[in-house]
Structures are given as C-alpha cells and as structure tokens.
Coordinates of C-alpha atoms and ligand atoms in Angstrom, one line a residue:
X35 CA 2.2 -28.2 -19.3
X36 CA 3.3 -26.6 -15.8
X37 CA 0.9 -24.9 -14.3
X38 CA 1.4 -21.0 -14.4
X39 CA 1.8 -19.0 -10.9
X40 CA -0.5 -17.0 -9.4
X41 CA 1.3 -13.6 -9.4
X42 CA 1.7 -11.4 -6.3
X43 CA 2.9 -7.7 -6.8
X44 CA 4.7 -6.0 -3.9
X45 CA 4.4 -1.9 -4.0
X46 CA 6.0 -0.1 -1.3
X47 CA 5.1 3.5 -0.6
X48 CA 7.2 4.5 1.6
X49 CA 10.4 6.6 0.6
X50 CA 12.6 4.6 3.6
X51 CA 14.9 1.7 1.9
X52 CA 14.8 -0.9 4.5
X53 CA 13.1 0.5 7.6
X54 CA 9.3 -0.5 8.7
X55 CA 7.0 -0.4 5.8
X56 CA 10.0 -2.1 3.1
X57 CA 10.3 -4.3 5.5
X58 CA 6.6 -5.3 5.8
X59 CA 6.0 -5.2 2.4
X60 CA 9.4 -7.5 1.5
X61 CA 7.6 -9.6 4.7
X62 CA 4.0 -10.3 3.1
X63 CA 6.3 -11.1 -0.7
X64 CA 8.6 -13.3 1.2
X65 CA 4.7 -15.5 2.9
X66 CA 3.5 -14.8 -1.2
X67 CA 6.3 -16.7 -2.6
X68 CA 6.3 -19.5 0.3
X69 CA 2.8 -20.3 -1.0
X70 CA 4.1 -20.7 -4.7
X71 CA 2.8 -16.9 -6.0
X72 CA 5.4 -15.5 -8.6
X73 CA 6.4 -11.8 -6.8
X74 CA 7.9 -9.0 -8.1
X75 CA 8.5 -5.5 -5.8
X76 CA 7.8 -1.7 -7.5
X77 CA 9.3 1.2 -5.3
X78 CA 7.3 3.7 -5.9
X79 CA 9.8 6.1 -4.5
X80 CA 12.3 5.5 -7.2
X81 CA 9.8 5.7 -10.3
X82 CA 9.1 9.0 -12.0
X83 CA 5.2 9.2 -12.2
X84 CA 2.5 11.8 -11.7
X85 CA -0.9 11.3 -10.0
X86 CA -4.3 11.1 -12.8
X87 CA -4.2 14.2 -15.2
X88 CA -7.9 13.9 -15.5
X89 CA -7.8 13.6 -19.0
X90 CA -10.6 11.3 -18.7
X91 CA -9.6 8.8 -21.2
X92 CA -10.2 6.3 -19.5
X93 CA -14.1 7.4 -19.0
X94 CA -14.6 8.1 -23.3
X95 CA -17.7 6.4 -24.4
X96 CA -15.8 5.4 -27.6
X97 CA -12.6 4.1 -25.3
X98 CA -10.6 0.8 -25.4
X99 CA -8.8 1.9 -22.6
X100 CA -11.9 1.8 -20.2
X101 CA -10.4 0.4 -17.3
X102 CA -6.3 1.3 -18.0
X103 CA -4.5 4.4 -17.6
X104 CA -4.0 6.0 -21.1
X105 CA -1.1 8.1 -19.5
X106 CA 2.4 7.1 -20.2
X107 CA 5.1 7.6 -18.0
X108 CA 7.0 5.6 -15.2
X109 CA 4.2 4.0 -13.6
X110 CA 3.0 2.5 -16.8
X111 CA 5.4 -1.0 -16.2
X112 CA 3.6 -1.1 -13.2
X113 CA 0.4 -0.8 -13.8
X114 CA 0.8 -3.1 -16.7
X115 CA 2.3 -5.9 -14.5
X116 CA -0.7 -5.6 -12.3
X117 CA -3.1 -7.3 -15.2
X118 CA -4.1 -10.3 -13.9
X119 CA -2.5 -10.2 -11.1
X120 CA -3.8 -12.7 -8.2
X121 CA -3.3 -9.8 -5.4
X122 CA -1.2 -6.3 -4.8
X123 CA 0.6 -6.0 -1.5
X124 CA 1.0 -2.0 -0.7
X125 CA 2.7 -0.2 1.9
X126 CA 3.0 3.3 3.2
X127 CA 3.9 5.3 6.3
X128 CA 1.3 7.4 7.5
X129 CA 2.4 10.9 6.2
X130 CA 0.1 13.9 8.0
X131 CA -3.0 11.0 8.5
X132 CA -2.5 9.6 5.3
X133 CA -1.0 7.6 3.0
X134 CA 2.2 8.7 0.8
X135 CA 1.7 11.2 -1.8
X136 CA 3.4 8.9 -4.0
X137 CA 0.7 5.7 -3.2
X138 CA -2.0 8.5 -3.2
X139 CA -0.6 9.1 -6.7
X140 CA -0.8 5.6 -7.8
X141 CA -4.5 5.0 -6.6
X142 CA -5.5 7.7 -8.3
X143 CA -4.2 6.4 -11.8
X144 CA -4.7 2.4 -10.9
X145 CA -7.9 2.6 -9.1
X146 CA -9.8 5.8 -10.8
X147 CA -9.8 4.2 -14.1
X148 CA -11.3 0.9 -13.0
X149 CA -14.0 2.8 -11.9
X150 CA -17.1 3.4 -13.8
X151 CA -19.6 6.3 -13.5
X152 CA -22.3 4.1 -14.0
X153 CA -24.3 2.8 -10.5
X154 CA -25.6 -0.1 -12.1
X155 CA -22.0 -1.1 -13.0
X156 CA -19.7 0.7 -10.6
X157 CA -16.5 -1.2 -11.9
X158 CA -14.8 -1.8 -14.9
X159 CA -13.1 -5.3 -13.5
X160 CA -14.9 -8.0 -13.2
X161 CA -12.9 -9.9 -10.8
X162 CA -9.2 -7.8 -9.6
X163 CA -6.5 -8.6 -7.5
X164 CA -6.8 -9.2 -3.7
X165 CA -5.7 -6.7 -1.6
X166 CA -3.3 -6.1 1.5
X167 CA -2.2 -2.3 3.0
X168 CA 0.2 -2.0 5.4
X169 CA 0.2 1.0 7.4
X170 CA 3.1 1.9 9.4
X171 CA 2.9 4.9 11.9
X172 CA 4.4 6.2 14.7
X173 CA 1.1 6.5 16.9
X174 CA -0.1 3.8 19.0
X175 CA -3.2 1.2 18.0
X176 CA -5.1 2.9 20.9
X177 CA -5.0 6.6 18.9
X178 CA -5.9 5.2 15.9
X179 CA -10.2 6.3 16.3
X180 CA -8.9 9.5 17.7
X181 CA -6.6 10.4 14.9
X182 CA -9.4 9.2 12.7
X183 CA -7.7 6.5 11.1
X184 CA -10.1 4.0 11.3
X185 CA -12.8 6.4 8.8
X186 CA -9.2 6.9 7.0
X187 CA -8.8 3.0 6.6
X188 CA -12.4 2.3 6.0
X189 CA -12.3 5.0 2.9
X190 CA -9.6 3.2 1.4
X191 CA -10.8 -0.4 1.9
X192 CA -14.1 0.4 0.1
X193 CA -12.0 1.9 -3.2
X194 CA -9.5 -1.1 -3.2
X195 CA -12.9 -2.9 -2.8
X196 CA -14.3 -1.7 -6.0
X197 CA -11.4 -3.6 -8.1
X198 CA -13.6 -6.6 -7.1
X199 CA -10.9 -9.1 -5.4
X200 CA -11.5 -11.5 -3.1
X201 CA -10.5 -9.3 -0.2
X202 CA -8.3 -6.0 1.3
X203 CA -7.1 -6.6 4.1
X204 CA -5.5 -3.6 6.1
X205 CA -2.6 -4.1 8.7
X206 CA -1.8 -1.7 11.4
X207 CA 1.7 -1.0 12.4
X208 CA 2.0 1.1 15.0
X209 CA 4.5 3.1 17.4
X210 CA 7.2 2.5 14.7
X211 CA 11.2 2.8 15.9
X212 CA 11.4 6.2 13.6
X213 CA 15.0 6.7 14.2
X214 CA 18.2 4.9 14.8
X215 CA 19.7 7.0 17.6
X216 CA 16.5 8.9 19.0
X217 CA 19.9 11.1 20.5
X218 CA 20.5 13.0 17.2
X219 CA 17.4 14.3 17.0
X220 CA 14.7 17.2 18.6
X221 CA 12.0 14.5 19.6
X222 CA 11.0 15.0 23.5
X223 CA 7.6 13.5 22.8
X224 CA 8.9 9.9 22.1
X225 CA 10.7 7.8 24.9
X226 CA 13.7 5.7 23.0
X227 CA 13.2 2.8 25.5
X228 CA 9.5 2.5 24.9
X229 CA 9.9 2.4 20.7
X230 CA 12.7 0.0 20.9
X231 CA 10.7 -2.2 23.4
X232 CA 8.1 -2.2 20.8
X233 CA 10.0 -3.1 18.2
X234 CA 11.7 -5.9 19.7
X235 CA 8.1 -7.4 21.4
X236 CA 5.3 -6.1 19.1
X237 CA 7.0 -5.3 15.0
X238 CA 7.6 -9.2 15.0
X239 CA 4.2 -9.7 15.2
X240 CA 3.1 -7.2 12.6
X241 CA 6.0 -8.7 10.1
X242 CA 3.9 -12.4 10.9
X243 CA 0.9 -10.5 10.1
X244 CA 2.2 -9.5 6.9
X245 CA 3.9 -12.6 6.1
X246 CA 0.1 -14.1 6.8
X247 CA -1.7 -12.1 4.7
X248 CA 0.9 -12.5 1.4
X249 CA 0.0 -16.5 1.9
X250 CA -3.4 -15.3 1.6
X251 CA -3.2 -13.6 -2.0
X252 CA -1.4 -16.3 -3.3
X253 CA -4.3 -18.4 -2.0
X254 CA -2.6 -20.2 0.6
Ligands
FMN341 C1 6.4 13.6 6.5 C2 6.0 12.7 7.7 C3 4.8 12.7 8.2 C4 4.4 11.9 9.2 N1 3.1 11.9 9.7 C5 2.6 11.0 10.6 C6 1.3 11.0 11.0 O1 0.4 11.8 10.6 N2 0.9 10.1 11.9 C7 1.7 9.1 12.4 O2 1.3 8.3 13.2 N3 3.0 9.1 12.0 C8 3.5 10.0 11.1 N4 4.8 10.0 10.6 C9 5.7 8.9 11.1 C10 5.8 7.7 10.1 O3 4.5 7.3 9.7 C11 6.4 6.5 10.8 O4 7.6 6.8 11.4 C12 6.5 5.3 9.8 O5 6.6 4.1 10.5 C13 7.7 5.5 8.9 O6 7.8 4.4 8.0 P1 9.3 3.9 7.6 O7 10.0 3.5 8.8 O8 9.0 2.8 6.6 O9 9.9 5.1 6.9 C14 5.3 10.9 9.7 C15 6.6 10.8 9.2 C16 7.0 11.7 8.2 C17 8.4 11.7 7.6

C-alpha cells in the first residue's frame, strides 16, 4: 500500500493576487510539497463566507458537531479539507494592526468551534494541524513593539495554539514594496528607493523563511 501524504493547506488572506503575502504563502506550499506533503491553496478573497453567527452549535451539550462549524456556506470546503490536515499555512497583510477581515472571519468559524468552554478541557482537538502565519506589512521589524504587534502576534499564536499542533510559527514581513510605480500615487511617507532595496535584499529572505517553515509542517 503507498503510504498516504501528510496534507498541507495553503490559505492566503490577502485580497492582492500575486503581490507579498500570495507570494509567501505559494513560497511555504512550494518547501511543503518539496518535503512530500500533498498541498492545496484556498483564497479566501474569492470565497463567499461570513465570520461565526454565534449560533452556538457548535457549543450544544447534545452536539455532534462539537468541534466543526455547523454553518454552511463558502468556507464549508475549506474547513472540511482542513480535517486531518498535517499543518495550515495562512497569510494576511496587516490591515489597520491586524489581520484581514476575511482571515479574522475564518478564525472565528475554524478556531471558535474547536474551542471548549470547559478549563479542564480547553479544546475539542486532540492533536490539530501545525501552524505557520505570515504577516506582511508595510512597517519596518524595528516598529513592530511600538505598533504593538508583537501583543498582536502573541494573541494569535496562543489561539492557533489551542488547536493543539505541534507548533505556530509566525513570520514577519516587513517594509513591503506596496506599489508598482510609487509615482502614481499620494505616498510622501515612503521613499521608492528604500522599498525596492528591500525587496530586492531582504523579501528573499522572508520567501526562504517561508519556504522553511512549509518543510516544517510537512515534517521535513
Ligand atoms: C486597508 C489597508 C490597511 C493597511 N494597514 C496597515 C497597517 O496597519 N500596518 C502596516 O504596517 N501596513 C498596513 N497596510 C499595508 C499592507 O499591510 C502591506 O502593504 C502588505 O504587504 C500588503 O500585502 P500584499 O502586497 O500581499 O497585498 C495596509 C494596507 C491596506 C490596503
């Protein structure tokens, strides 16, 4: 019998076809596959979902559903290709010092309802996927304590914690190229030279990162 795959799920948050996060995300599924994971990539972007409805079904007493989303709509391929998954590789931009609505709005349905109102027993997986976040934002690594981010990060590793993987892992990517032609646009706070010479020196580095940590989930 051949041996089945471990399965590593791509999910990029960002709205951007192509640009820094896709391209982090498509990085870490590219170092996934090299270590023989099966991937597959969701765009949030172009599914029609809404974040939880709180209808708590996932939370009845009586439930089968205790740790799946009972609400049907676009996401629901997704978040049934993500049982027994080996690890989920997610992306977003930082939008206003946080993540996308739409990854907000898949957290809230994926992660809520593996979570258990119980302290004894605060989740309803035993053993989930691993986990890797990319962020990708414009400001640089050094603003990151100031802008908060780190609390912001730290927040979000301790709920992707709870789905009880082997590990989150959280890449920064910072003083993203954000335009093209910095030209066209109003943007007197960003020097063109400076993002570009990041992108050519640094983004490589951040794409090896991600590349790195998609081995990882697929246990390489
Ligand atoms: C609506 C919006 C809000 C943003 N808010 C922030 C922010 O709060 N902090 C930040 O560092 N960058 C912010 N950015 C910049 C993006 O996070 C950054 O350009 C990112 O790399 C874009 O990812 P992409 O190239 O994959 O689209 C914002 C961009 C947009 C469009």
């Amino acid at each position: 019998m051949p041996e089945e795959k471990l399965r590593v799920i791509g999910i990029d948050g960002g709205p951007r076809k192509g640009w820094n996060t896709a391209r982090a995300v498509g990085e870490a599924l590219e170092g996934a596959a090299e270590a023989g994971a099966e991937t597959s990539l969701y765009r949030l972007w172009d599914m029609n979902f809404k974040g939880c409805a709180s209808c708590f079904a996932c939370k009845r007493r009586e439930s089968f559903l205790r740790g799946a989303c009972a609400f049907k709509d676009g996401l629901s391929p997704l978040l049934d290709a993500l049982k027994g998954a080996a690890g989920i590789v997610m992306g977003s931009p930082i939008y206003l010092g946080d993540v996308t609505a739409c990854l907000r709005a898949f957290w809230e349905r994926y992660i809520f309802s593996n979570l258990n109102y119980d302290a004894d027993n605060p989740s309803v997986m035993k053993k989930g996927p691993s986990s890797v976040v990319v962020y990708t934002m414009n400001v640089p690594s050094e603003a990151i304590p100031k802008m908060g981010y780190d609390a912001l990060f730290r927040l979000h590793a301790g709920f992707l914690g709870r789905l009880n993987g082997d590990f989150v892992e959280q890449i920064a990517v910072c003083d993203t190229l954000q335009f093209e032609d910095y030209s066209m646009y109003h943007a007197p706070m960003f020097s063109e030279e400076h993002k570009r010479r990041v992108r050519d020196e640094v983004f490589p580095g951040d794409l090896a990162k991600a590349r790195a940590a998609g081995r990882r989930l697929a246990g390489g």
